Coordinates of C-alpha atoms in Angstrom, one line a residue:
M281 CA 31.4 -98.5 -75.4
N282 CA 31.2 -101.9 -76.9
S283 CA 34.3 -102.7 -79.0
N284 CA 32.0 -104.3 -81.6
D285 CA 30.5 -101.0 -82.4
S286 CA 31.6 -100.1 -86.0
L287 CA 32.2 -96.7 -87.4
P288 CA 28.9 -96.7 -89.4
S289 CA 27.0 -97.7 -86.3
L290 CA 28.6 -95.0 -84.1
L291 CA 28.0 -92.4 -86.8
R292 CA 24.3 -93.4 -87.1
R293 CA 23.8 -93.2 -83.3
V294 CA 25.5 -89.8 -83.0
V295 CA 23.6 -88.3 -85.9
A296 CA 20.3 -89.8 -84.7
A297 CA 20.8 -88.3 -81.2
A298 CA 21.7 -84.9 -82.7
N299 CA 18.8 -85.0 -85.0
T300 CA 16.5 -85.7 -82.1
I301 CA 17.7 -82.6 -80.5
D302 CA 17.3 -80.8 -83.8
K303 CA 13.6 -81.7 -83.9
F304 CA 13.0 -80.7 -80.3
V305 CA 14.7 -77.3 -80.9
M306 CA 12.9 -76.6 -84.2
D307 CA 9.5 -77.5 -82.8
S308 CA 9.9 -75.1 -79.9
T309 CA 7.7 -72.0 -79.8
F310 CA 10.7 -69.7 -79.7
I311 CA 12.1 -71.0 -83.0
R312 CA 8.8 -71.2 -84.7
M313 CA 7.4 -67.8 -83.7
T314 CA 10.5 -65.6 -83.0
I315 CA 12.8 -66.8 -85.7
Y316 CA 10.3 -67.9 -88.5
G317 CA 7.2 -66.0 -87.4
Y318 CA 5.0 -69.1 -87.5
G319 CA 2.0 -69.6 -85.2
D320 CA 0.8 -72.9 -83.7
D321 CA -1.0 -73.7 -86.9
G322 CA 2.0 -72.9 -89.1
P323 CA 3.7 -75.5 -91.3
D324 CA 6.2 -77.9 -89.8
L325 CA 9.8 -76.8 -90.2
V326 CA 11.8 -79.0 -92.5
P327 CA 14.3 -81.0 -90.4
F328 CA 18.0 -80.8 -91.2
T329 CA 19.2 -83.4 -93.7
T330 CA 21.2 -86.3 -92.3
E331 CA 22.2 -87.7 -95.6
P332 CA 25.0 -88.2 -95.9
P333 CA 25.7 -88.2 -92.1
E334 CA 29.2 -86.9 -92.6
Y335 CA 27.9 -83.8 -94.4
Y336 CA 25.5 -83.1 -91.6
L337 CA 28.2 -83.2 -88.9
E338 CA 30.4 -80.8 -90.9
K339 CA 27.7 -78.2 -91.1
E340 CA 26.8 -75.8 -88.2
D341 CA 23.3 -74.9 -89.4
S342 CA 21.5 -76.9 -86.7
L343 CA 24.1 -76.0 -84.0
N344 CA 23.4 -72.3 -84.5
F345 CA 19.7 -73.0 -83.7
W346 CA 20.8 -75.0 -80.6
D347 CA 22.8 -72.1 -79.3
R348 CA 20.0 -69.5 -79.8
Y349 CA 17.4 -71.8 -78.2
F350 CA 19.5 -72.7 -75.2
N351 CA 20.6 -69.1 -74.7
H352 CA 16.9 -68.1 -74.8
L353 CA 16.0 -70.7 -72.2
I354 CA 18.7 -69.6 -69.8
T355 CA 17.7 -65.9 -70.3
E356 CA 14.1 -66.7 -69.6
W357 CA 15.0 -68.8 -66.5
D358 CA 17.2 -66.0 -65.1
A359 CA 14.5 -63.5 -65.6
G360 CA 12.0 -65.7 -63.8
R361 CA 9.7 -66.1 -66.9
L362 CA 10.3 -69.8 -67.2
S363 CA 8.8 -72.0 -64.5
Y364 CA 10.6 -74.8 -62.7
M365 CA 8.3 -77.4 -64.1
K366 CA 8.8 -76.2 -67.7
M367 CA 12.5 -76.2 -67.4
N368 CA 12.5 -79.6 -65.8
V369 CA 10.4 -81.0 -68.6
I370 CA 12.9 -79.6 -71.2
V371 CA 15.9 -81.1 -69.3
E372 CA 14.2 -84.5 -69.1
R373 CA 13.3 -84.5 -72.8
L374 CA 16.9 -83.6 -73.8
S375 CA 18.6 -86.0 -71.4
S376 CA 18.0 -89.1 -73.5
P377 CA 19.7 -88.0 -76.7
A378 CA 22.4 -86.2 -74.6
A379 CA 23.2 -89.5 -72.9
E380 CA 23.5 -91.2 -76.3
L381 CA 26.0 -88.5 -77.3
D382 CA 27.9 -89.0 -74.0
L383 CA 28.4 -92.6 -74.9
C384 CA 29.1 -92.4 -78.6
A385 CA 30.6 -89.0 -79.4
P386 CA 34.0 -89.5 -77.6
E387 CA 34.5 -92.9 -79.2
L388 CA 33.5 -91.6 -82.7
V389 CA 36.0 -88.8 -82.3
R390 CA 38.7 -91.2 -81.2
I391 CA 38.1 -93.3 -84.3
Y392 CA 38.1 -90.3 -86.5
R393 CA 41.4 -89.1 -85.0
N394 CA 43.0 -92.4 -86.0
L395 CA 41.8 -92.4 -89.6
P396 CA 43.5 -90.5 -92.4
N397 CA 41.9 -87.7 -94.4
V398 CA 39.0 -87.1 -92.0
P399 CA 38.1 -83.4 -92.2
E400 CA 38.7 -81.5 -89.0
E401 CA 35.3 -79.8 -89.5
R402 CA 33.6 -83.2 -89.1
I403 CA 35.4 -83.9 -85.8
Q404 CA 34.7 -80.4 -84.5
G405 CA 31.1 -80.8 -85.5
V406 CA 30.8 -83.8 -83.2
L407 CA 32.6 -82.1 -80.4
R408 CA 30.7 -78.9 -80.6
R409 CA 27.3 -80.7 -80.5
H410 CA 28.4 -82.8 -77.6
S411 CA 29.7 -79.7 -75.7
A412 CA 26.6 -77.6 -76.5
I413 CA 24.0 -80.0 -75.1
N414 CA 26.1 -80.8 -72.0
A415 CA 26.8 -77.1 -71.3
F416 CA 23.0 -76.4 -71.3
L417 CA 22.0 -79.5 -69.3
N418 CA 24.7 -79.0 -66.7
S419 CA 23.8 -75.3 -66.4
A420 CA 20.1 -76.2 -66.1
D421 CA 20.8 -78.7 -63.4
I422 CA 22.8 -76.1 -61.4
G423 CA 20.0 -73.6 -61.9
I424 CA 17.3 -75.9 -60.7
E425 CA 19.4 -77.1 -57.8
L426 CA 19.9 -73.4 -56.7
W427 CA 16.2 -72.7 -57.1
K428 CA 15.4 -75.6 -54.8
H429 CA 17.8 -74.3 -52.2
N430 CA 16.8 -70.7 -52.7
D431 CA 20.4 -69.8 -52.7
S432 CA 22.8 -67.8 -54.8
F433 CA 25.7 -70.2 -55.0
P434 CA 26.0 -74.0 -55.4
V435 CA 26.8 -76.2 -52.4
E436 CA 29.7 -78.6 -53.2
G437 CA 28.4 -82.1 -53.5
G438 CA 24.8 -81.0 -53.6
I439 CA 24.3 -81.3 -57.4
R440 CA 23.8 -84.8 -58.6
R441 CA 24.7 -85.8 -62.1
R442 CA 21.7 -86.5 -64.3
R443 CA 23.6 -89.0 -66.5
P444 CA 26.7 -91.2 -66.1
Q445 CA 29.6 -89.1 -67.2
P446 CA 31.6 -90.5 -70.1
H447 CA 35.1 -91.8 -69.7
P448 CA 37.7 -89.7 -71.5
T449 CA 38.3 -92.6 -73.9
G450 CA 34.6 -92.9 -74.7
Q451 CA 34.2 -96.0 -72.6
E452 CA 31.2 -96.4 -70.4
T453 CA 31.8 -96.0 -66.7
K454 CA 30.7 -98.4 -64.0
S455 CA 28.8 -95.9 -61.9
T456 CA 25.6 -97.9 -62.2
R457 CA 27.4 -100.9 -60.5
D458 CA 29.6 -99.4 -57.8
T459 CA 30.0 -95.6 -57.3
N460 CA 32.9 -95.7 -54.9
E461 CA 34.8 -98.3 -56.9
T462 CA 34.3 -96.2 -60.0
L463 CA 35.9 -93.2 -58.4
L464 CA 39.2 -95.0 -58.0
V465 CA 39.0 -96.7 -61.4
E466 CA 38.5 -93.4 -63.2
A467 CA 41.1 -91.5 -61.2
P468 CA 44.2 -90.4 -63.1
I469 CA 47.0 -93.0 -62.8
P470 CA 50.0 -91.3 -61.1
N471 CA 53.4 -91.2 -62.6
G472 CA 56.3 -93.2 -61.1
I473 CA 56.7 -96.9 -60.3
L474 CA 55.9 -96.6 -56.5
P475 CA 52.8 -94.4 -57.0
K476 CA 51.5 -96.8 -59.7
I477 CA 52.0 -99.7 -57.4
L478 CA 50.2 -98.0 -54.5
H479 CA 47.4 -97.0 -56.9
R480 CA 47.1 -100.6 -58.0
I481 CA 47.0 -101.8 -54.4
L482 CA 44.2 -99.3 -53.7
L483 CA 42.2 -100.5 -56.7
I484 CA 42.5 -104.1 -55.5
L485 CA 41.6 -103.3 -51.9
N486 CA 38.6 -101.2 -53.1
N487 CA 37.2 -104.1 -55.2
N488 CA 34.0 -105.6 -53.8
T489 CA 35.3 -109.1 -54.3
T490 CA 38.4 -108.3 -52.3
I491 CA 36.5 -106.8 -49.5
I492 CA 34.2 -109.9 -49.1
T493 CA 37.2 -112.3 -49.5
L494 CA 39.3 -110.6 -46.9
T495 CA 36.4 -110.3 -44.4
C496 CA 35.7 -114.0 -44.7
I497 CA 39.4 -115.2 -44.6
V498 CA 40.3 -113.0 -41.6
T499 CA 37.1 -114.0 -39.8
L500 CA 37.7 -117.7 -40.5
A501 CA 41.4 -117.5 -39.5
S502 CA 40.5 -115.6 -36.3
S503 CA 37.8 -118.1 -35.4
I504 CA 40.3 -121.0 -35.7
I505 CA 42.8 -119.1 -33.5
Q506 CA 40.2 -118.2 -30.9
T507 CA 38.7 -121.7 -30.8
R508 CA 42.2 -123.1 -30.2
A509 CA 42.8 -120.6 -27.4
F510 CA 39.5 -121.5 -25.8
D511 CA 40.3 -125.3 -26.0
Q512 CA 43.7 -124.8 -24.3
S513 CA 42.3 -122.5 -21.7
F514 CA 39.3 -124.7 -20.9
R515 CA 41.6 -127.8 -20.5
A516 CA 43.8 -125.8 -18.1
V517 CA 41.1 -124.2 -15.8
G518 CA 37.8 -125.9 -16.7
L519 CA 34.6 -124.3 -15.4
N520 CA 36.6 -121.9 -13.3
P521 CA 34.5 -118.9 -12.2
G522 CA 36.2 -115.6 -12.3
K523 CA 36.2 -112.6 -10.0
A524 CA 35.6 -108.9 -10.6
T525 CA 39.1 -108.2 -9.3
D526 CA 40.8 -110.4 -11.9
P527 CA 43.0 -108.6 -14.4
D528 CA 41.5 -110.7 -17.2
F529 CA 38.0 -109.5 -16.2
L530 CA 39.0 -105.9 -16.4
S531 CA 40.6 -106.5 -19.8
N532 CA 37.5 -108.3 -21.1
L533 CA 35.3 -105.6 -19.6
Q534 CA 37.1 -102.8 -21.6
S535 CA 37.0 -104.9 -24.7
S536 CA 33.2 -105.3 -24.3
L537 CA 32.7 -101.6 -23.7
M538 CA 34.7 -100.6 -26.7
Q539 CA 32.8 -103.1 -28.8
L540 CA 29.5 -101.7 -27.7
L541 CA 30.7 -98.2 -28.5
G542 CA 31.7 -99.3 -32.0
L543 CA 28.3 -100.9 -32.4
Y544 CA 26.6 -97.7 -31.3
I545 CA 28.6 -95.5 -33.7
T546 CA 28.1 -97.9 -36.6
T547 CA 24.3 -97.9 -36.2
L548 CA 24.0 -94.1 -36.0
P549 CA 23.7 -93.5 -39.8
F550 CA 20.6 -95.6 -40.3
L551 CA 19.1 -94.6 -36.9
R552 CA 19.2 -90.9 -37.9
N553 CA 18.4 -91.0 -41.6
R554 CA 15.3 -92.6 -43.2
V555 CA 16.8 -92.7 -46.7
V556 CA 19.8 -94.6 -45.4
R557 CA 17.7 -96.9 -43.2
K558 CA 15.6 -98.2 -46.1
H559 CA 18.8 -99.7 -47.7
Y560 CA 19.6 -101.7 -44.5
P561 CA 18.2 -105.2 -44.7
W562 CA 16.6 -107.0 -41.9
W563 CA 19.3 -109.6 -41.5
A564 CA 21.8 -106.8 -40.8
W565 CA 19.7 -105.8 -37.8
V566 CA 20.0 -109.4 -36.7
L567 CA 23.8 -109.1 -36.8
A568 CA 23.7 -105.9 -34.8
T569 CA 21.4 -107.5 -32.2
G570 CA 23.6 -110.6 -32.0
S571 CA 26.7 -108.4 -31.5
F572 CA 25.1 -106.5 -28.8
V573 CA 23.9 -109.6 -26.9
C574 CA 27.4 -111.2 -27.2
S575 CA 29.1 -108.0 -25.9
V576 CA 26.8 -107.9 -22.8
A577 CA 26.6 -111.6 -22.2
A578 CA 30.4 -112.1 -22.2
I579 CA 30.8 -110.1 -19.0
G580 CA 28.2 -112.2 -17.1
I581 CA 29.6 -115.4 -18.5
Y582 CA 33.0 -114.6 -17.0
F583 CA 31.7 -115.2 -13.5
W584 CA 30.7 -118.7 -14.6
C585 CA 33.5 -119.7 -17.0
T586 CA 36.4 -117.4 -17.6
A587 CA 37.7 -119.4 -20.6
L588 CA 34.4 -118.8 -22.5
T589 CA 34.3 -115.0 -22.2
P590 CA 37.0 -114.2 -25.0
L591 CA 35.2 -116.6 -27.3
I592 CA 31.9 -114.9 -26.8
L593 CA 33.5 -111.5 -27.4
F594 CA 35.0 -112.8 -30.6
V595 CA 31.6 -113.9 -31.9
G596 CA 30.2 -110.5 -31.2
C597 CA 33.2 -108.9 -33.0
A598 CA 32.8 -111.1 -36.0
L599 CA 29.1 -110.3 -36.3
Q600 CA 29.9 -106.6 -36.1
A601 CA 32.5 -107.0 -38.9
F602 CA 29.8 -108.4 -41.2
M603 CA 27.4 -105.7 -40.1
V604 CA 30.0 -103.0 -41.1
L605 CA 30.4 -104.8 -44.4
Q606 CA 26.7 -104.3 -45.0
L607 CA 27.1 -100.7 -44.1
V608 CA 29.5 -100.4 -47.1
W609 CA 26.8 -101.8 -49.4
M610 CA 24.3 -99.5 -47.9
I611 CA 26.3 -96.4 -48.6
D612 CA 26.9 -97.6 -52.2
G613 CA 23.1 -98.0 -52.6
V614 CA 22.4 -94.5 -51.4
A615 CA 25.1 -93.1 -53.7
K616 CA 23.7 -95.0 -56.7
D617 CA 20.2 -93.7 -56.0
Q618 CA 21.4 -90.2 -56.1
S619 CA 23.8 -90.4 -59.1
V620 CA 22.2 -92.9 -61.4
G621 CA 18.5 -92.5 -60.6
G622 CA 18.6 -88.9 -61.7
R623 CA 17.2 -85.9 -59.8
K624 CA 14.6 -86.6 -57.2
E625 CA 11.6 -84.3 -57.5
V626 CA 10.5 -82.3 -54.5

């Protein structure tokens, strides 16, 4: 939540979101016909007053209609009288005002808690509305997910969040930017000096900037070391051809085989999954191909120049390191599609 949002602004946003849900509920066939006995051509129901906004939050008139309507929908869904398409439309229509409540309601409650003489009924009015809409939407998401799987129990990890979940302090999360990084940022900070230090180290190591910086620094330092080693080795032996019985050949051979194995395992995710593969850019395939060529060519080059083989193997290893780095971004991209983009229709 932006720190510049004032109390009146937050109050207006919360009341506007709640009033949007009010209108949707009161315009429903169930409320119009079952509760009031109106037909389709009946008069429009008078919306709940929002002036003053504080008075609206302290009253539970609209919240009672929410509960009756949401309970009706869940009962109809459980009985099989409400279609998947109809339930999905209802969830989609309510998601926008619910997302606004996710962002504003916790911050409004936090401000109210720090102000003197704020009636508890007003605070509870915000909390109950926020809880009611989220209880229904989360239950509907679970019900639709189970319907898709034709199962009687939820599979852990199979239900994707429709909206970014609010931080306990009311702050917006960073799930739209980096899902994995957000998990560590939002994790509870452990007690004790040493656990806090370790937690801070994990946050630093999980940061995207740190990952890129460490990869570049280590690769650059290793290239300098390997180039220096090649220069000294070449000065000592020159274009000295090697033999298959040399210990250095066997060592380089096992390094090449292990590098090929690592390359094979790294490429398996996007070779087996079309959704994962679409997030993998073309230049990452170039890195994978270059690493494969270097790993194979290094063995043949040994019989021409022994000093050049370790350098070629290092180049292949460096290309593979940046390919694995792209694999991290690919996983983040897939996770963001599933958590931020909402439910994918089938």
